[in-house]
Short mmCIF file of C-alpha atoms in Angstrom, two decimals:
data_model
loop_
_atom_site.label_atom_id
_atom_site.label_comp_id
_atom_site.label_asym_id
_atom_site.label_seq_id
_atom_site.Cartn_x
_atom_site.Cartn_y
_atom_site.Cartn_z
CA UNK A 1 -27.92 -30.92 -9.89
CA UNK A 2 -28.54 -33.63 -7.39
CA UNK A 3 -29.98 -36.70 -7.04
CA UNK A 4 -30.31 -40.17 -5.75
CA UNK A 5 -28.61 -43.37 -6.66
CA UNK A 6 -29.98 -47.02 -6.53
CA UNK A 7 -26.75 -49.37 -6.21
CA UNK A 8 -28.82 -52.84 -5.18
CA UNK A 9 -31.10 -51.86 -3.01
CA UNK A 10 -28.50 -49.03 -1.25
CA UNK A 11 -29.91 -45.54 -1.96
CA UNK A 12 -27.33 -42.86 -1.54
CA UNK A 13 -27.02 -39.18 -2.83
CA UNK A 14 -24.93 -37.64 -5.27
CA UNK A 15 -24.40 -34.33 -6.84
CA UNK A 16 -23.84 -33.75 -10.30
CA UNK A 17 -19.96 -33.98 -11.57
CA UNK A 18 -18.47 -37.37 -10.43
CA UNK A 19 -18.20 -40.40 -11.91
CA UNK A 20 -20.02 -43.31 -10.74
CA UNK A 21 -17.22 -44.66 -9.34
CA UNK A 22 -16.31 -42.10 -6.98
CA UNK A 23 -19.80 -41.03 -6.09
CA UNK A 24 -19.79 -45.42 -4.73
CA UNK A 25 -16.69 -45.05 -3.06
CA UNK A 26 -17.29 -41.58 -1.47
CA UNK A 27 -19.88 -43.42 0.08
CA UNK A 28 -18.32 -46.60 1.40
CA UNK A 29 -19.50 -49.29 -1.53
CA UNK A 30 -16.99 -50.79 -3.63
CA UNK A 31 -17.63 -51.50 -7.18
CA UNK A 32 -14.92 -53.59 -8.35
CA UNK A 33 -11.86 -52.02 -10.63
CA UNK A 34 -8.53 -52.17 -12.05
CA UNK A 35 -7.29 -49.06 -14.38
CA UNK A 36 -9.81 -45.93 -14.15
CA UNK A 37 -9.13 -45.57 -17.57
CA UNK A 38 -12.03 -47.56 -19.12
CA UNK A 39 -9.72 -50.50 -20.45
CA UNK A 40 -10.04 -53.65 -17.80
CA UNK A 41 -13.79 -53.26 -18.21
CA UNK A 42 -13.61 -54.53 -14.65
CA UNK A 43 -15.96 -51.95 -13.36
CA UNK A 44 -18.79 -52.49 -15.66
CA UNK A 45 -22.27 -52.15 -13.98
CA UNK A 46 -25.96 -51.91 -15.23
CA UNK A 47 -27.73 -48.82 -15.14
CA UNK A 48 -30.98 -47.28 -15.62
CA UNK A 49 -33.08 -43.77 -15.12
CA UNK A 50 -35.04 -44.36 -12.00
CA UNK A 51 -38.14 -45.62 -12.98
CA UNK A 52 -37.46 -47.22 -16.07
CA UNK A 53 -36.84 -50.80 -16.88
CA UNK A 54 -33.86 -50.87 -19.23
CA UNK A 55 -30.59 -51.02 -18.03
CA UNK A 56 -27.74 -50.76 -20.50
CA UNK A 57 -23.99 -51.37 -19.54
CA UNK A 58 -21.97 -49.02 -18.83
CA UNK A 59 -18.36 -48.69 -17.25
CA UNK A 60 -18.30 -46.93 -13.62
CA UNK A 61 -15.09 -45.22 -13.82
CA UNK A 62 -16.28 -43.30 -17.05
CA UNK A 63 -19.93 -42.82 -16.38
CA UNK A 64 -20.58 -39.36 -15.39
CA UNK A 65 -23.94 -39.14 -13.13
CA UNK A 66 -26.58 -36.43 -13.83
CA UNK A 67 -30.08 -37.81 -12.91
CA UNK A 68 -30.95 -39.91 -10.60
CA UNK A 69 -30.25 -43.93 -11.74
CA UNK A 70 -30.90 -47.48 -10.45
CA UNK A 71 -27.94 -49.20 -10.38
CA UNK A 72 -27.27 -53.13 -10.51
CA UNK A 73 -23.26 -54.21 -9.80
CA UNK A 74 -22.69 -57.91 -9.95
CA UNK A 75 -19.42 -58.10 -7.85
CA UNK A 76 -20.53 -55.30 -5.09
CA UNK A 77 -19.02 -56.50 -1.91
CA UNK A 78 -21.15 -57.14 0.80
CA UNK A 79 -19.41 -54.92 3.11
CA UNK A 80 -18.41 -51.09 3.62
CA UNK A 81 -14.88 -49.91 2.85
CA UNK A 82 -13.50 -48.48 5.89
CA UNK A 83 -12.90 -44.88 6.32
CA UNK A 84 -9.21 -43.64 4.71
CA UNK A 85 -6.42 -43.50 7.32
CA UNK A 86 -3.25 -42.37 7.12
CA UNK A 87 -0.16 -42.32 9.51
CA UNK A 88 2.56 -40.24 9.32
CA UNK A 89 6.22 -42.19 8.38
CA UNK A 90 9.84 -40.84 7.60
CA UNK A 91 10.49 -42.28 3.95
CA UNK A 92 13.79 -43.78 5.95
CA UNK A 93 11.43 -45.75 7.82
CA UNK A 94 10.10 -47.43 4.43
#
């Protein structure tokens, strides 16, 4: 299943299987977080079904999506994350 996500105003599309975390990151917004395990709470965001008015909490890195959600993050940054790079390097070099 697919859907849409709300994360302040920033619609993007998801399909069904990811965490909210990844489905964010996958597509360049970064929600604040430490561990991926659910124990910093550092990723904790609001969410509701689209449509309705009450938003519970809920931690991003454990939150699997599977309908369509508004999303409200207090600590999204303002800008994109840029795309991943990486080089090639001999582990001498390091």
């Amino acid at each position: 299943m697919s859907g849409t996500i709300n994360i302040n105003g920033n619609e993007i599309l998801f399909s069904e299987g990811a965490n909210l975390l990844s489905i964010a990151a996958s597509n360049g917004f970064y929600i604040p977080f430490s561990c991926k395990d659910g124990r910093c709470k550092s990723c904790e965001v609001e969410v509701a079904t689209q449509g309705s008015q009450k938003f519970e909490k809920v931690l991003a890195c454990k939150f699997n999506v599977k309908d369509s959600i508004d999303c409200r993050v207090q600590n999204l940054l303002d800008r994109k994350l840029p795309a991943q790079m990486s080089f090639p390097v001999k582990l001498s070099d390091i």
